[in-house]
Coordinates of C-alpha atoms in Angstrom, one line a residue:
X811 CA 54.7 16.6 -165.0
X812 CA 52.4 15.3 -167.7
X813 CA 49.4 13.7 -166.4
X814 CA 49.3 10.0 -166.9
X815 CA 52.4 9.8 -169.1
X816 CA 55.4 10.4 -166.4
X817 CA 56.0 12.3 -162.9
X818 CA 58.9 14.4 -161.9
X819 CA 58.9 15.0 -158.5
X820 CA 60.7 14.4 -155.4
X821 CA 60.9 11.4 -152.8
X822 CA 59.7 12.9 -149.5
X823 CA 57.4 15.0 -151.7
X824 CA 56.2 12.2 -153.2
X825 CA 56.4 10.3 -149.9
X826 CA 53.8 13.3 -148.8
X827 CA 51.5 12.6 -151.2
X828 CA 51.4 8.9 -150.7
X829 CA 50.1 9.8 -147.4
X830 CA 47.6 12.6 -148.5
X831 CA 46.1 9.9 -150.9
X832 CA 45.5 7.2 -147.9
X833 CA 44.0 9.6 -145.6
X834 CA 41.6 10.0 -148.0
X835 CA 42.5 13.2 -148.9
X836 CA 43.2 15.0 -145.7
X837 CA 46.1 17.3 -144.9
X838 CA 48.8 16.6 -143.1
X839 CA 47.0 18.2 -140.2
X840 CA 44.4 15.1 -139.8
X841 CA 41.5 17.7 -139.7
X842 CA 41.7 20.0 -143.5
X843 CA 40.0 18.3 -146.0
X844 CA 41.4 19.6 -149.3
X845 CA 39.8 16.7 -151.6
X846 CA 36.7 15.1 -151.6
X847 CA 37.0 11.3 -150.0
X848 CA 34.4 10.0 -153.1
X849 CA 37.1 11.1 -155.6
X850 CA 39.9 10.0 -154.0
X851 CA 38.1 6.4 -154.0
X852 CA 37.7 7.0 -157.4
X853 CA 40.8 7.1 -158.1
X854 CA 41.9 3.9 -156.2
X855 CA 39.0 1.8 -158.0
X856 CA 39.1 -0.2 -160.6
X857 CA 37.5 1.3 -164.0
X858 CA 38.0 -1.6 -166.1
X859 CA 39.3 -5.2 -166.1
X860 CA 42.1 -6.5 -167.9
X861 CA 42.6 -9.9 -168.8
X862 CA 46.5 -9.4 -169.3
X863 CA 49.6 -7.1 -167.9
X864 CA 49.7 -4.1 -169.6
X865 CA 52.0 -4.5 -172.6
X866 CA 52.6 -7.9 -173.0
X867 CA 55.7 -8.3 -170.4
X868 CA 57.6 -11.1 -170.5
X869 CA 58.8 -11.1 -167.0
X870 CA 55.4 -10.0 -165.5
X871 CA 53.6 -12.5 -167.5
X872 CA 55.9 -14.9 -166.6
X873 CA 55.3 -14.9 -162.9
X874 CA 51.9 -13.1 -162.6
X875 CA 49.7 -15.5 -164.7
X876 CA 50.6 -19.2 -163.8
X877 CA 53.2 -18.5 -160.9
X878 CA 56.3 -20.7 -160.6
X879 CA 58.1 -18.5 -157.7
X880 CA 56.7 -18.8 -154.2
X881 CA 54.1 -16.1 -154.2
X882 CA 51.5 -15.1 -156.6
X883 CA 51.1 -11.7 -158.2
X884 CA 48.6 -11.0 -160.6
X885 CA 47.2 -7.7 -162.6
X886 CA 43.6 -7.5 -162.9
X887 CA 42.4 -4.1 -163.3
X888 CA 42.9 -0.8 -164.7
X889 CA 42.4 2.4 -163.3
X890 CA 42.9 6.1 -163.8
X891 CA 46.5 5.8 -164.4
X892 CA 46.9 3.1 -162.2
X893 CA 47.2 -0.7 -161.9
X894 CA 45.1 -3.0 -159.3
X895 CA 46.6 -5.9 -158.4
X896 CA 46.7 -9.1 -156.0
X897 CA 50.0 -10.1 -154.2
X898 CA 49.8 -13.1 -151.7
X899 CA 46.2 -11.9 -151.7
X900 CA 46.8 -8.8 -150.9
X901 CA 45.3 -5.8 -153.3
X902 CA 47.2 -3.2 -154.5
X903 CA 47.2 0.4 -156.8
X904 CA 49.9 1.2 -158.7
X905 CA 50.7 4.3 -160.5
X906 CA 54.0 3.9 -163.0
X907 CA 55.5 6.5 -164.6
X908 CA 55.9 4.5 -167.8
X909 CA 55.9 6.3 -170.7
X910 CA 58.3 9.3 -169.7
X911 CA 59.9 8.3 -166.9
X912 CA 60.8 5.4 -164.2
X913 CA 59.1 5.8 -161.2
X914 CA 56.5 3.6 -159.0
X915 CA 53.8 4.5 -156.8
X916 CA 52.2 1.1 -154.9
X917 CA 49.2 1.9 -152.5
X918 CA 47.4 -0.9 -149.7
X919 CA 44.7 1.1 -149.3
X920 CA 43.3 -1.3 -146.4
X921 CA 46.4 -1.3 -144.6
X922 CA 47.0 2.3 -145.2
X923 CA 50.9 1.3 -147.0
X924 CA 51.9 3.7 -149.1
X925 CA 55.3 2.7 -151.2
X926 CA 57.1 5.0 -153.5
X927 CA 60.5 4.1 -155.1
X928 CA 62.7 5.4 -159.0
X929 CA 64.9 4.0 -161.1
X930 CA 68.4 6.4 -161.9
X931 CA 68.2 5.1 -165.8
X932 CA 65.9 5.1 -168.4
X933 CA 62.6 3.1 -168.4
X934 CA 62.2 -0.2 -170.4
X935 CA 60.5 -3.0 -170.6
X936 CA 61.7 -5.0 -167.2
X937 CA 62.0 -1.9 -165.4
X938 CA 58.6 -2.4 -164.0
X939 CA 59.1 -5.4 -162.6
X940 CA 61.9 -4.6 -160.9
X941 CA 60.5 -1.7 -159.3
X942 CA 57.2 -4.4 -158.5
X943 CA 59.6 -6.6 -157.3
X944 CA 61.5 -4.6 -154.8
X945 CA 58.4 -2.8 -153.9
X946 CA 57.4 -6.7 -152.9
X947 CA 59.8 -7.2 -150.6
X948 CA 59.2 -3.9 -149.0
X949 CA 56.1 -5.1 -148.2
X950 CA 56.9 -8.4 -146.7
X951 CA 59.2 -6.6 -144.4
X952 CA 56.2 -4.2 -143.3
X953 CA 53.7 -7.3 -143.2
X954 CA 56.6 -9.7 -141.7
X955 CA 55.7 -11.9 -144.4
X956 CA 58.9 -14.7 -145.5
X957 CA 61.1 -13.2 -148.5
X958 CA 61.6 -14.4 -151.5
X959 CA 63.8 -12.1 -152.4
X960 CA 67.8 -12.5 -151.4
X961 CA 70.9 -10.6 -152.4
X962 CA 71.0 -13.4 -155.5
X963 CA 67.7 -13.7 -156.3
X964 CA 66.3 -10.0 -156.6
X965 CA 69.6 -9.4 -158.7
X966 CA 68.6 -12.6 -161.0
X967 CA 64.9 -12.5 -160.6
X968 CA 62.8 -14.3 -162.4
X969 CA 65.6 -16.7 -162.4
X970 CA 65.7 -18.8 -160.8
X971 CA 61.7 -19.4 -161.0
X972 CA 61.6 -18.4 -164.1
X973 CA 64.1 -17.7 -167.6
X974 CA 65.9 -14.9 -167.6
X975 CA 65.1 -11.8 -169.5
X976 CA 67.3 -10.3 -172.3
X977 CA 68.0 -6.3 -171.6
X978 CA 66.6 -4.2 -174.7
X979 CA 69.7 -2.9 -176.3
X980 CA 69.7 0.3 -178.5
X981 CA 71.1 1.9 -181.0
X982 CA 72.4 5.6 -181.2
X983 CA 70.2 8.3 -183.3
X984 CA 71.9 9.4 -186.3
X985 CA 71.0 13.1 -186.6
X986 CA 72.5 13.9 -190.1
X987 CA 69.4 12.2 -191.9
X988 CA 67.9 14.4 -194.4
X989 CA 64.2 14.8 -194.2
X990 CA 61.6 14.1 -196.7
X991 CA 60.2 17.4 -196.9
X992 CA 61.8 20.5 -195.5
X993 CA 62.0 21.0 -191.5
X994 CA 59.6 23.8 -191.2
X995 CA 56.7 22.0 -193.8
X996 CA 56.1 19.7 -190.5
X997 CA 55.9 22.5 -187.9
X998 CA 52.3 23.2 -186.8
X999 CA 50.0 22.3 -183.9
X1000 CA 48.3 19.0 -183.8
X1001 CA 45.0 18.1 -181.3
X1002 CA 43.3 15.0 -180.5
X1003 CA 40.2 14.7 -178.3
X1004 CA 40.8 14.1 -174.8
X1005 CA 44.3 14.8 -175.0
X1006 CA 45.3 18.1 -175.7
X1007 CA 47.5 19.4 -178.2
X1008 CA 51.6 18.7 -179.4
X1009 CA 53.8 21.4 -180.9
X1010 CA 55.9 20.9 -183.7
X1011 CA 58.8 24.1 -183.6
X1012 CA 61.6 24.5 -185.1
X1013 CA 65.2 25.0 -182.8
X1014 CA 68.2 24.8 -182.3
X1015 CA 71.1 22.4 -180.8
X1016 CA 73.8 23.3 -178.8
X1017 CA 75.8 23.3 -181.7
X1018 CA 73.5 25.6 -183.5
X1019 CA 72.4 22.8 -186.1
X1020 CA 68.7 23.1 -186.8
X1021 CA 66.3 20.8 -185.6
X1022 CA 62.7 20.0 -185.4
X1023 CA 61.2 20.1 -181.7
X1024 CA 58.3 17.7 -180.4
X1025 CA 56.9 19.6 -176.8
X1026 CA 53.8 18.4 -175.4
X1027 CA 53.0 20.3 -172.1
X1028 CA 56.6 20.6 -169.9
X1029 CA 58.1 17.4 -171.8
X1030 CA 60.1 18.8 -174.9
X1031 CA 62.2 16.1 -176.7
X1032 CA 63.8 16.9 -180.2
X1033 CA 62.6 14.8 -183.4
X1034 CA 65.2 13.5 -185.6
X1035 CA 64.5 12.1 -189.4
X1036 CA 64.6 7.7 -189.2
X1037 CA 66.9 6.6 -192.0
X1038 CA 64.8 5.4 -195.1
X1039 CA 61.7 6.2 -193.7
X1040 CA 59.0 8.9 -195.2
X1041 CA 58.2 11.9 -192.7
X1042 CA 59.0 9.2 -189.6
X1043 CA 61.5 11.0 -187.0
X1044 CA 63.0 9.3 -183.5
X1045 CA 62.6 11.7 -180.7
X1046 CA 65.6 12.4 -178.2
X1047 CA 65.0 13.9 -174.9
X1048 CA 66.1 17.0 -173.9
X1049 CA 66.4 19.2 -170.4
X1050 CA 64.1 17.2 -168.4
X1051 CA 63.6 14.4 -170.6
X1052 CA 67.4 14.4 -171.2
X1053 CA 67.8 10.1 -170.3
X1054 CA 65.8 9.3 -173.6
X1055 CA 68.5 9.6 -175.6
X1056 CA 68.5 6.5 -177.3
X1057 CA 66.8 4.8 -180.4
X1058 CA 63.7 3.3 -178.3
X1059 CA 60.0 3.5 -178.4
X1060 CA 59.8 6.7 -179.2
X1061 CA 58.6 7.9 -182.0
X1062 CA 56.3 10.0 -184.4
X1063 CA 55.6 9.8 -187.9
X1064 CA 53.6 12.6 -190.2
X1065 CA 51.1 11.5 -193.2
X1066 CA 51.3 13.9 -196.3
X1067 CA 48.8 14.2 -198.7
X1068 CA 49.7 17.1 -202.1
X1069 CA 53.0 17.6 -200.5
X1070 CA 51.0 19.3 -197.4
X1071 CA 51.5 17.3 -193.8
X1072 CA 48.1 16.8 -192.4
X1073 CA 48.4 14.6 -189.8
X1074 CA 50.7 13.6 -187.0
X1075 CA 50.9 9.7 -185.0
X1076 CA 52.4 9.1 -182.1
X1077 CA 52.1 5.9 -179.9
X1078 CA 49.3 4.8 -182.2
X1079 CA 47.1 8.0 -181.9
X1080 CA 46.2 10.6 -184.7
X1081 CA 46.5 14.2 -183.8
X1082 CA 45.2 16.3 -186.7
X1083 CA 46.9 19.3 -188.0
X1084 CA 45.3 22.1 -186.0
X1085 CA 44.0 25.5 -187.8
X1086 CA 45.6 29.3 -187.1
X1087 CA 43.0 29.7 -184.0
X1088 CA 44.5 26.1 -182.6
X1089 CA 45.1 27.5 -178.6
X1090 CA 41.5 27.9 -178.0
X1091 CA 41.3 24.6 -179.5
X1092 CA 43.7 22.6 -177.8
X1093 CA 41.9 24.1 -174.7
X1094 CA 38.9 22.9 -176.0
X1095 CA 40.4 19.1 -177.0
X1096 CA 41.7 18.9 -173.6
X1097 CA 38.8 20.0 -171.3
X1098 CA 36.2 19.9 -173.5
X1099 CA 35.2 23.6 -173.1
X1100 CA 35.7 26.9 -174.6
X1101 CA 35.6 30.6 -174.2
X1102 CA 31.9 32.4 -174.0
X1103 CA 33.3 34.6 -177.2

């Protein structure tokens, strides 16, 4: 849907392309080869190690690190968009759909396993390791390996290895907040390197109250203003991002200098406020190459 930040698709399509990616990109006929077998080894190697699961999780770090459960698991590498790990020595490639959406794709590329499997509900913090989890016990069934998981235990995991994990809970967005400046002073188009471009719009609810619109590529999520907060607005889902609905992660926030908005962060990252000719440039931002005129 968006690259590395989510995937929308469906199961057997999904299953499909599991299977496309450990052929080594090969149709479904065993003979067509549609992608070259380099790049598709490429994508299931390791591009840089990392000493430490992605973002800190409790739960993963818990187990992963200095294991306490009967098995080890442990992340080691990062990828394009994906995750190489060991479990009970075996290696593994995971793609998450983290950022946007709750979905996990494991590969064994040595034993040619693909695994695919989504969560109905938003993602959060433990909702990668209990897709890892289940997607663990999968593979012991295919491997005929013991389980560690039970009907208790995957419902109470890490416990009872490990302490159990609070859920995240959340807080509706207000969406009555005034903003600092007017709506339409924080419309524009903003670019960053490598990334592409997001629009800022202005539109409408279904109630026909006007609201400022966040859309990079297909994902389009509205942006409301955060209470107390100077040019900072949550973002709430909408049509196919519709399950981020809550006060979470999500986020932007604008810098102003004169009374003019110049710049817009999101997850950390600057996007600069783009000029009138700002299509061929978010062309350019994203692959790096432009029109001959």
């Amino acid at each position: 849907m968006i690259g590395g930040y989510g995937m929308a698709s469906t199961a057997d399509d999904l299953a499909k392309y599991l299977r496309f990616v450990l052929r080594g990109g090969v149709l479904e006929d065993g003979e067509t080869v549609h992608v070259n077998r380099d790049l598709i080894e490429d994508a299931l190697s390791p591009q840089m190690f990392y000493p430490n699961p992605y973002g800190g999780f409790t739960v993963v770090d818990g187990y992963s690190m200095r294991p306490a459960a009967p098995f080890t698991s442990h992340t080691y590498a990062y990828g394009l968009a994906s995750w190489h790990r060991y479990y009970r020595g075996f290696q593994l490639v995971q793609h998450t759909g983290s950022h946007f959406s709750d979905t996990l794709m494991t590969y064994h590329p040595d034993l040619k396993i693909g695994i695919y499997a989504g969560l109905n509900g938003p993602y959060e913090r433990v909702s990668w390791a209990v897709e890892t989890i289940v997607h663990e016990y999968i593979l012991d069934i295919l491997l005929d390996l013991p389980n560690y998981l039970n009907q208790t235990t995957v419902c109470s995991f890490p416990a009872p290895w490990g302490e159990p994990v609070d859920i995240p809970t959340f807080t509706a967005i207000l969406e009555d907040v005034a903003s600092t400046l007017p709506l339409e002073e924080y419309t524009s188009v903003f670019g960053r390197a490598a990334f592409g471009c997001m629009h800022m719009t202005l539109n409408r609810t279904d109630d026909d109250t006007e609201v400022l619109q966040f859309s990079m590529s297909e994902a389009r999520m509205f942006a409301y203003p955060k209470e107390g907060q100077a040019h900072e607005f949550w973002l709430k889902g909408v049509d196919d991002m519709y399950h981020l609905w809550y006060t979470g992660p999500y986020s932007i926030r604008f810098t102003e200098s004169n009374g003019l908005i110049n710049e817009l962060i999101y997850q950390g990252l600057e996007f600069e406020r783009m000029p009138d000719d700002s299509e061929r440039l978010c062309s350019f931002y994203l692959t790096g190459q432009q029109d001959a005129d």
